[in-house]
């Protein structure tokens, strides 16, 4: 197949011919580390303490380190609060110390599961698994943009609990009960009012 004047000629002056594959691979990684130290670094793992839960009276739960967790994941406390209230299916507010106070009794484990769900849905980059992301709202859609790798994705809006009222409310002769169907966190409740 080789004809005179055709084919590939390897010259002995090529400096990479004398190296093994592993040596060349190490050289490429060294160049990568020199030019892009943030890409070649060790993976950073963020560890936070579990939610500190306090009882306020008999019917309220206080999430004491709520503010610190919001700072760790770089999110506004109001957004995280809306997610928690929708998932718990209750009402609540932030007090003066930026602690989340919710109506009802909840365990630390329950709040931790909801926090992890929030982080997976609204914080973590799916490309590089970083938590260095920015949540922005453009028109009616919310997007997450990663500060490390630059990738982005849209996220679903926080769904509030749905409440439908059923009954003959405007009929003056009606003296029976009203039925309220409430759907929160994929559970359907029937309340007689």
PDB file of N, CA, C and O in Angstrom, residues 20-69:
ATOM      1  N   UNK A  20       5.738   6.880  27.893  1.00  0.00           N
ATOM      2  CA  UNK A  20       4.653   5.921  28.032  1.00  0.00           C
ATOM      3  C   UNK A  20       3.333   6.684  28.180  1.00  0.00           C
ATOM      4  O   UNK A  20       3.316   7.885  28.468  1.00  0.00           O
ATOM      5  N   UNK A  21       2.216   5.975  28.035  1.00  0.00           N
ATOM      6  CA  UNK A  21       0.887   6.582  28.123  1.00  0.00           C
ATOM      7  C   UNK A  21       0.656   7.248  29.481  1.00  0.00           C
ATOM      8  O   UNK A  21       0.154   8.371  29.558  1.00  0.00           O
ATOM      9  N   UNK A  22       1.023   6.573  30.567  1.00  0.00           N
ATOM     10  CA  UNK A  22       0.801   7.108  31.907  1.00  0.00           C
ATOM     11  C   UNK A  22       1.565   8.403  32.127  1.00  0.00           C
ATOM     12  O   UNK A  22       1.075   9.336  32.776  1.00  0.00           O
ATOM     13  N   UNK A  23       2.776   8.476  31.574  1.00  0.00           N
ATOM     14  CA  UNK A  23       3.578   9.695  31.723  1.00  0.00           C
ATOM     15  C   UNK A  23       2.944  10.865  30.965  1.00  0.00           C
ATOM     16  O   UNK A  23       2.894  11.988  31.467  1.00  0.00           O
ATOM     17  N   UNK A  24       2.435  10.603  29.782  1.00  0.00           N
ATOM     18  CA  UNK A  24       1.768  11.641  29.001  1.00  0.00           C
ATOM     19  C   UNK A  24       0.476  12.092  29.686  1.00  0.00           C
ATOM     20  O   UNK A  24       0.154  13.287  29.722  1.00  0.00           O
ATOM     21  N   UNK A  25      -0.262  11.134  30.235  1.00  0.00           N
ATOM     22  CA  UNK A  25      -1.496  11.468  30.928  1.00  0.00           C
ATOM     23  C   UNK A  25      -1.213  12.343  32.153  1.00  0.00           C
ATOM     24  O   UNK A  25      -1.912  13.333  32.398  1.00  0.00           O
ATOM     25  N   UNK A  26      -0.172  12.010  32.888  1.00  0.00           N
ATOM     26  CA  UNK A  26       0.219  12.827  34.041  1.00  0.00           C
ATOM     27  C   UNK A  26       0.634  14.231  33.604  1.00  0.00           C
ATOM     28  O   UNK A  26       0.313  15.221  34.276  1.00  0.00           O
ATOM     29  N   UNK A  27       1.313  14.337  32.478  1.00  0.00           N
ATOM     30  CA  UNK A  27       1.709  15.654  31.962  1.00  0.00           C
ATOM     31  C   UNK A  27       0.484  16.497  31.605  1.00  0.00           C
ATOM     32  O   UNK A  27       0.440  17.703  31.886  1.00  0.00           O
ATOM     33  N   UNK A  28      -0.535  15.872  31.003  1.00  0.00           N
ATOM     34  CA  UNK A  28      -1.757  16.590  30.656  1.00  0.00           C
ATOM     35  C   UNK A  28      -2.463  17.070  31.919  1.00  0.00           C
ATOM     36  O   UNK A  28      -2.922  18.218  31.994  1.00  0.00           O
ATOM     37  N   UNK A  29      -2.552  16.225  32.945  1.00  0.00           N
ATOM     38  CA  UNK A  29      -3.178  16.625  34.201  1.00  0.00           C
ATOM     39  C   UNK A  29      -2.402  17.762  34.873  1.00  0.00           C
ATOM     40  O   UNK A  29      -2.991  18.667  35.466  1.00  0.00           O
ATOM     41  N   UNK A  30      -1.091  17.729  34.799  1.00  0.00           N
ATOM     42  CA  UNK A  30      -0.294  18.813  35.380  1.00  0.00           C
ATOM     43  C   UNK A  30      -0.557  20.135  34.671  1.00  0.00           C
ATOM     44  O   UNK A  30      -0.677  21.175  35.317  1.00  0.00           O
ATOM     45  N   UNK A  31      -0.640  20.091  33.363  1.00  0.00           N
ATOM     46  CA  UNK A  31      -0.953  21.309  32.597  1.00  0.00           C
ATOM     47  C   UNK A  31      -2.345  21.807  32.946  1.00  0.00           C
ATOM     48  O   UNK A  31      -2.570  23.010  33.125  1.00  0.00           O
ATOM     49  N   UNK A  32      -3.289  20.881  33.085  1.00  0.00           N
ATOM     50  CA  UNK A  32      -4.656  21.245  33.467  1.00  0.00           C
ATOM     51  C   UNK A  32      -4.683  21.907  34.839  1.00  0.00           C
ATOM     52  O   UNK A  32      -5.349  22.923  35.042  1.00  0.00           O
ATOM     53  N   UNK A  33      -3.957  21.344  35.807  1.00  0.00           N
ATOM     54  CA  UNK A  33      -3.915  21.921  37.149  1.00  0.00           C
ATOM     55  C   UNK A  33      -3.276  23.307  37.153  1.00  0.00           C
ATOM     56  O   UNK A  33      -3.702  24.190  37.890  1.00  0.00           O
ATOM     57  N   UNK A  34      -2.244  23.501  36.335  1.00  0.00           N
ATOM     58  CA  UNK A  34      -1.571  24.805  36.279  1.00  0.00           C
ATOM     59  C   UNK A  34      -2.480  25.877  35.691  1.00  0.00           C
ATOM     60  O   UNK A  34      -2.524  27.004  36.174  1.00  0.00           O
ATOM     61  N   UNK A  35      -3.198  25.545  34.623  1.00  0.00           N
ATOM     62  CA  UNK A  35      -4.012  26.542  33.919  1.00  0.00           C
ATOM     63  C   UNK A  35      -5.392  26.735  34.532  1.00  0.00           C
ATOM     64  O   UNK A  35      -5.973  27.811  34.407  1.00  0.00           O
ATOM     65  N   UNK A  36      -5.958  25.721  35.163  1.00  0.00           N
ATOM     66  CA  UNK A  36      -7.305  25.783  35.741  1.00  0.00           C
ATOM     67  C   UNK A  36      -7.308  25.167  37.132  1.00  0.00           C
ATOM     68  O   UNK A  36      -7.813  24.065  37.321  1.00  0.00           O
ATOM     69  N   UNK A  37      -6.785  25.852  38.122  1.00  0.00           N
ATOM     70  CA  UNK A  37      -6.710  25.234  39.452  1.00  0.00           C
ATOM     71  C   UNK A  37      -8.078  24.954  40.069  1.00  0.00           C
ATOM     72  O   UNK A  37      -8.220  24.018  40.842  1.00  0.00           O
ATOM     73  N   UNK A  38      -9.110  25.731  39.705  1.00  0.00           N
ATOM     74  CA  UNK A  38     -10.432  25.498  40.292  1.00  0.00           C
ATOM     75  C   UNK A  38     -11.080  24.228  39.750  1.00  0.00           C
ATOM     76  O   UNK A  38     -11.899  23.614  40.426  1.00  0.00           O
ATOM     77  N   UNK A  39     -10.727  23.799  38.551  1.00  0.00           N
ATOM     78  CA  UNK A  39     -11.291  22.574  37.987  1.00  0.00           C
ATOM     79  C   UNK A  39     -10.579  21.326  38.485  1.00  0.00           C
ATOM     80  O   UNK A  39     -11.181  20.269  38.613  1.00  0.00           O
ATOM     81  N   UNK A  40      -9.315  21.442  38.756  1.00  0.00           N
ATOM     82  CA  UNK A  40      -8.533  20.272  39.139  1.00  0.00           C
ATOM     83  C   UNK A  40      -8.496  20.066  40.644  1.00  0.00           C
ATOM     84  O   UNK A  40      -7.915  19.110  41.108  1.00  0.00           O
ATOM     85  N   UNK A  41      -9.141  20.926  41.394  1.00  0.00           N
ATOM     86  CA  UNK A  41      -9.107  20.819  42.853  1.00  0.00           C
ATOM     87  C   UNK A  41      -9.916  19.647  43.353  1.00  0.00           C
ATOM     88  O   UNK A  41     -10.662  18.995  42.632  1.00  0.00           O
ATOM     89  N   UNK A  42      -9.763  19.410  44.624  1.00  0.00           N
ATOM     90  CA  UNK A  42     -10.526  18.345  45.256  1.00  0.00           C
ATOM     91  C   UNK A  42     -11.986  18.746  45.339  1.00  0.00           C
ATOM     92  O   UNK A  42     -12.312  19.918  45.448  1.00  0.00           O
ATOM     93  N   UNK A  43     -12.862  17.773  45.331  1.00  0.00           N
ATOM     94  CA  UNK A  43     -14.287  18.064  45.458  1.00  0.00           C
ATOM     95  C   UNK A  43     -14.566  18.559  46.865  1.00  0.00           C
ATOM     96  O   UNK A  43     -14.101  17.982  47.840  1.00  0.00           O
ATOM     97  N   UNK A  44     -15.331  19.631  46.922  1.00  0.00           N
ATOM     98  CA  UNK A  44     -15.662  20.230  48.205  1.00  0.00           C
ATOM     99  C   UNK A  44     -16.986  19.667  48.686  1.00  0.00           C
ATOM    100  O   UNK A  44     -17.950  19.613  47.939  1.00  0.00           O
ATOM    101  N   UNK A  45     -17.009  19.276  49.914  1.00  0.00           N
ATOM    102  CA  UNK A  45     -18.230  18.732  50.471  1.00  0.00           C
ATOM    103  C   UNK A  45     -18.696  19.661  51.582  1.00  0.00           C
ATOM    104  O   UNK A  45     -17.940  19.988  52.488  1.00  0.00           O
ATOM    105  N   UNK A  46     -19.941  20.086  51.492  1.00  0.00           N
ATOM    106  CA  UNK A  46     -20.488  20.983  52.490  1.00  0.00           C
ATOM    107  C   UNK A  46     -21.237  20.165  53.529  1.00  0.00           C
ATOM    108  O   UNK A  46     -22.128  19.394  53.194  1.00  0.00           O
ATOM    109  N   UNK A  47     -20.845  20.330  54.768  1.00  0.00           N
ATOM    110  CA  UNK A  47     -21.475  19.605  55.857  1.00  0.00           C
ATOM    111  C   UNK A  47     -22.093  20.629  56.793  1.00  0.00           C
ATOM    112  O   UNK A  47     -21.437  21.589  57.194  1.00  0.00           O
ATOM    113  N   UNK A  48     -23.359  20.448  57.110  1.00  0.00           N
ATOM    114  CA  UNK A  48     -24.026  21.342  58.054  1.00  0.00           C
ATOM    115  C   UNK A  48     -24.580  20.516  59.209  1.00  0.00           C
ATOM    116  O   UNK A  48     -24.731  19.303  59.116  1.00  0.00           O
ATOM    117  N   UNK A  49     -24.890  21.218  60.258  1.00  0.00           N
ATOM    118  CA  UNK A  49     -25.485  20.547  61.403  1.00  0.00           C
ATOM    119  C   UNK A  49     -26.945  20.232  61.102  1.00  0.00           C
ATOM    120  O   UNK A  49     -27.568  20.892  60.276  1.00  0.00           O
ATOM    121  N   UNK A  50     -27.520  19.245  61.751  1.00  0.00           N
ATOM    122  CA  UNK A  50     -28.941  18.958  61.530  1.00  0.00           C
ATOM    123  C   UNK A  50     -29.804  20.089  62.086  1.00  0.00           C
ATOM    124  O   UNK A  50     -29.337  20.880  62.908  1.00  0.00           O
ATOM    125  N   UNK A  51     -31.049  20.192  61.637  1.00  0.00           N
ATOM    126  CA  UNK A  51     -31.920  21.251  62.151  1.00  0.00           C
ATOM    127  C   UNK A  51     -32.098  21.134  63.662  1.00  0.00           C
ATOM    128  O   UNK A  51     -32.335  20.055  64.192  1.00  0.00           O
ATOM    129  N   UNK A  52     -31.950  22.271  64.327  1.00  0.00           N
ATOM    130  CA  UNK A  52     -32.178  22.322  65.771  1.00  0.00           C
ATOM    131  C   UNK A  52     -33.651  22.668  65.979  1.00  0.00           C
ATOM    132  O   UNK A  52     -34.095  23.746  65.617  1.00  0.00           O
ATOM    133  N   UNK A  53     -34.380  21.737  66.549  1.00  0.00           N
ATOM    134  CA  UNK A  53     -35.819  21.885  66.717  1.00  0.00           C
ATOM    135  C   UNK A  53     -36.141  22.138  68.179  1.00  0.00           C
ATOM    136  O   UNK A  53     -35.681  21.417  69.056  1.00  0.00           O
ATOM    137  N   UNK A  54     -36.917  23.194  68.413  1.00  0.00           N
ATOM    138  CA  UNK A  54     -37.380  23.527  69.753  1.00  0.00           C
ATOM    139  C   UNK A  54     -38.897  23.560  69.741  1.00  0.00           C
ATOM    140  O   UNK A  54     -39.508  23.873  68.718  1.00  0.00           O
ATOM    141  N   UNK A  55     -39.500  23.234  70.860  1.00  0.00           N
ATOM    142  CA  UNK A  55     -40.953  23.323  70.978  1.00  0.00           C
ATOM    143  C   UNK A  55     -41.309  24.635  71.636  1.00  0.00           C
ATOM    144  O   UNK A  55     -40.733  25.003  72.655  1.00  0.00           O
ATOM    145  N   UNK A  56     -42.249  25.333  71.054  1.00  0.00           N
ATOM    146  CA  UNK A  56     -42.751  26.574  71.637  1.00  0.00           C
ATOM    147  C   UNK A  56     -44.195  26.309  72.023  1.00  0.00           C
ATOM    148  O   UNK A  56     -45.076  26.275  71.166  1.00  0.00           O
ATOM    149  N   UNK A  57     -44.424  26.099  73.285  1.00  0.00           N
ATOM    150  CA  UNK A  57     -45.752  25.701  73.737  1.00  0.00           C
ATOM    151  C   UNK A  57     -46.005  24.258  73.334  1.00  0.00           C
ATOM    152  O   UNK A  57     -45.092  23.448  73.208  1.00  0.00           O
ATOM    153  N   UNK A  58     -47.265  23.930  73.119  1.00  0.00           N
ATOM    154  CA  UNK A  58     -47.601  22.559  72.746  1.00  0.00           C
ATOM    155  C   UNK A  58     -47.931  22.414  71.271  1.00  0.00           C
ATOM    156  O   UNK A  58     -48.024  21.300  70.770  1.00  0.00           O
ATOM    157  N   UNK A  59     -48.088  23.539  70.559  1.00  0.00           N
ATOM    158  CA  UNK A  59     -48.556  23.445  69.184  1.00  0.00           C
ATOM    159  C   UNK A  59     -47.653  24.116  68.169  1.00  0.00           C
ATOM    160  O   UNK A  59     -48.023  24.245  67.004  1.00  0.00           O
ATOM    161  N   UNK A  60     -46.461  24.550  68.561  1.00  0.00           N
ATOM    162  CA  UNK A  60     -45.559  25.215  67.623  1.00  0.00           C
ATOM    163  C   UNK A  60     -44.178  24.590  67.676  1.00  0.00           C
ATOM    164  O   UNK A  60     -43.721  24.159  68.729  1.00  0.00           O
ATOM    165  N   UNK A  61     -43.526  24.571  66.514  1.00  0.00           N
ATOM    166  CA  UNK A  61     -42.169  24.062  66.398  1.00  0.00           C
ATOM    167  C   UNK A  61     -41.285  25.188  65.898  1.00  0.00           C
ATOM    168  O   UNK A  61     -41.663  25.912  64.968  1.00  0.00           O
ATOM    169  N   UNK A  62     -40.102  25.336  66.474  1.00  0.00           N
ATOM    170  CA  UNK A  62     -39.153  26.368  66.087  1.00  0.00           C
ATOM    171  C   UNK A  62     -37.928  25.692  65.472  1.00  0.00           C
ATOM    172  O   UNK A  62     -37.321  24.818  66.086  1.00  0.00           O
ATOM    173  N   UNK A  63     -37.593  26.114  64.262  1.00  0.00           N
ATOM    174  CA  UNK A  63     -36.395  25.638  63.563  1.00  0.00           C
ATOM    175  C   UNK A  63     -35.323  26.688  63.857  1.00  0.00           C
ATOM    176  O   UNK A  63     -35.239  27.717  63.216  1.00  0.00           O
ATOM    177  N   UNK A  64     -34.469  26.426  64.867  1.00  0.00           N
ATOM    178  CA  UNK A  64     -33.586  27.443  65.429  1.00  0.00           C
ATOM    179  C   UNK A  64     -32.440  27.849  64.505  1.00  0.00           C
ATOM    180  O   UNK A  64     -32.102  29.024  64.427  1.00  0.00           O
ATOM    181  N   UNK A  65     -31.810  26.924  63.797  1.00  0.00           N
ATOM    182  CA  UNK A  65     -30.676  27.282  62.944  1.00  0.00           C
ATOM    183  C   UNK A  65     -31.083  27.434  61.476  1.00  0.00           C
ATOM    184  O   UNK A  65     -30.315  27.154  60.567  1.00  0.00           O
ATOM    185  N   UNK A  66     -32.273  27.914  61.247  1.00  0.00           N
ATOM    186  CA  UNK A  66     -32.802  28.117  59.897  1.00  0.00           C
ATOM    187  C   UNK A  66     -31.966  29.129  59.122  1.00  0.00           C
ATOM    188  O   UNK A  66     -31.632  28.921  57.959  1.00  0.00           O
ATOM    189  N   UNK A  67     -31.602  30.239  59.767  1.00  0.00           N
ATOM    190  CA  UNK A  67     -30.838  31.299  59.107  1.00  0.00           C
ATOM    191  C   UNK A  67     -29.468  30.792  58.650  1.00  0.00           C
ATOM    192  O   UNK A  67     -29.026  31.102  57.537  1.00  0.00           O
ATOM    193  N   UNK A  68     -28.797  30.011  59.489  1.00  0.00           N
ATOM    194  CA  UNK A  68     -27.478  29.486  59.129  1.00  0.00           C
ATOM    195  C   UNK A  68     -27.566  28.541  57.932  1.00  0.00           C
ATOM    196  O   UNK A  68     -26.704  28.565  57.043  1.00  0.00           O
ATOM    197  N   UNK A  69     -28.612  27.716  57.889  1.00  0.00           N
ATOM    198  CA  UNK A  69     -28.769  26.807  56.757  1.00  0.00           C
ATOM    199  C   UNK A  69     -29.047  27.575  55.476  1.00  0.00           C
ATOM    200  O   UNK A  69     -28.557  27.202  54.408  1.00  0.00           O
TER     201      UNK A  69
END
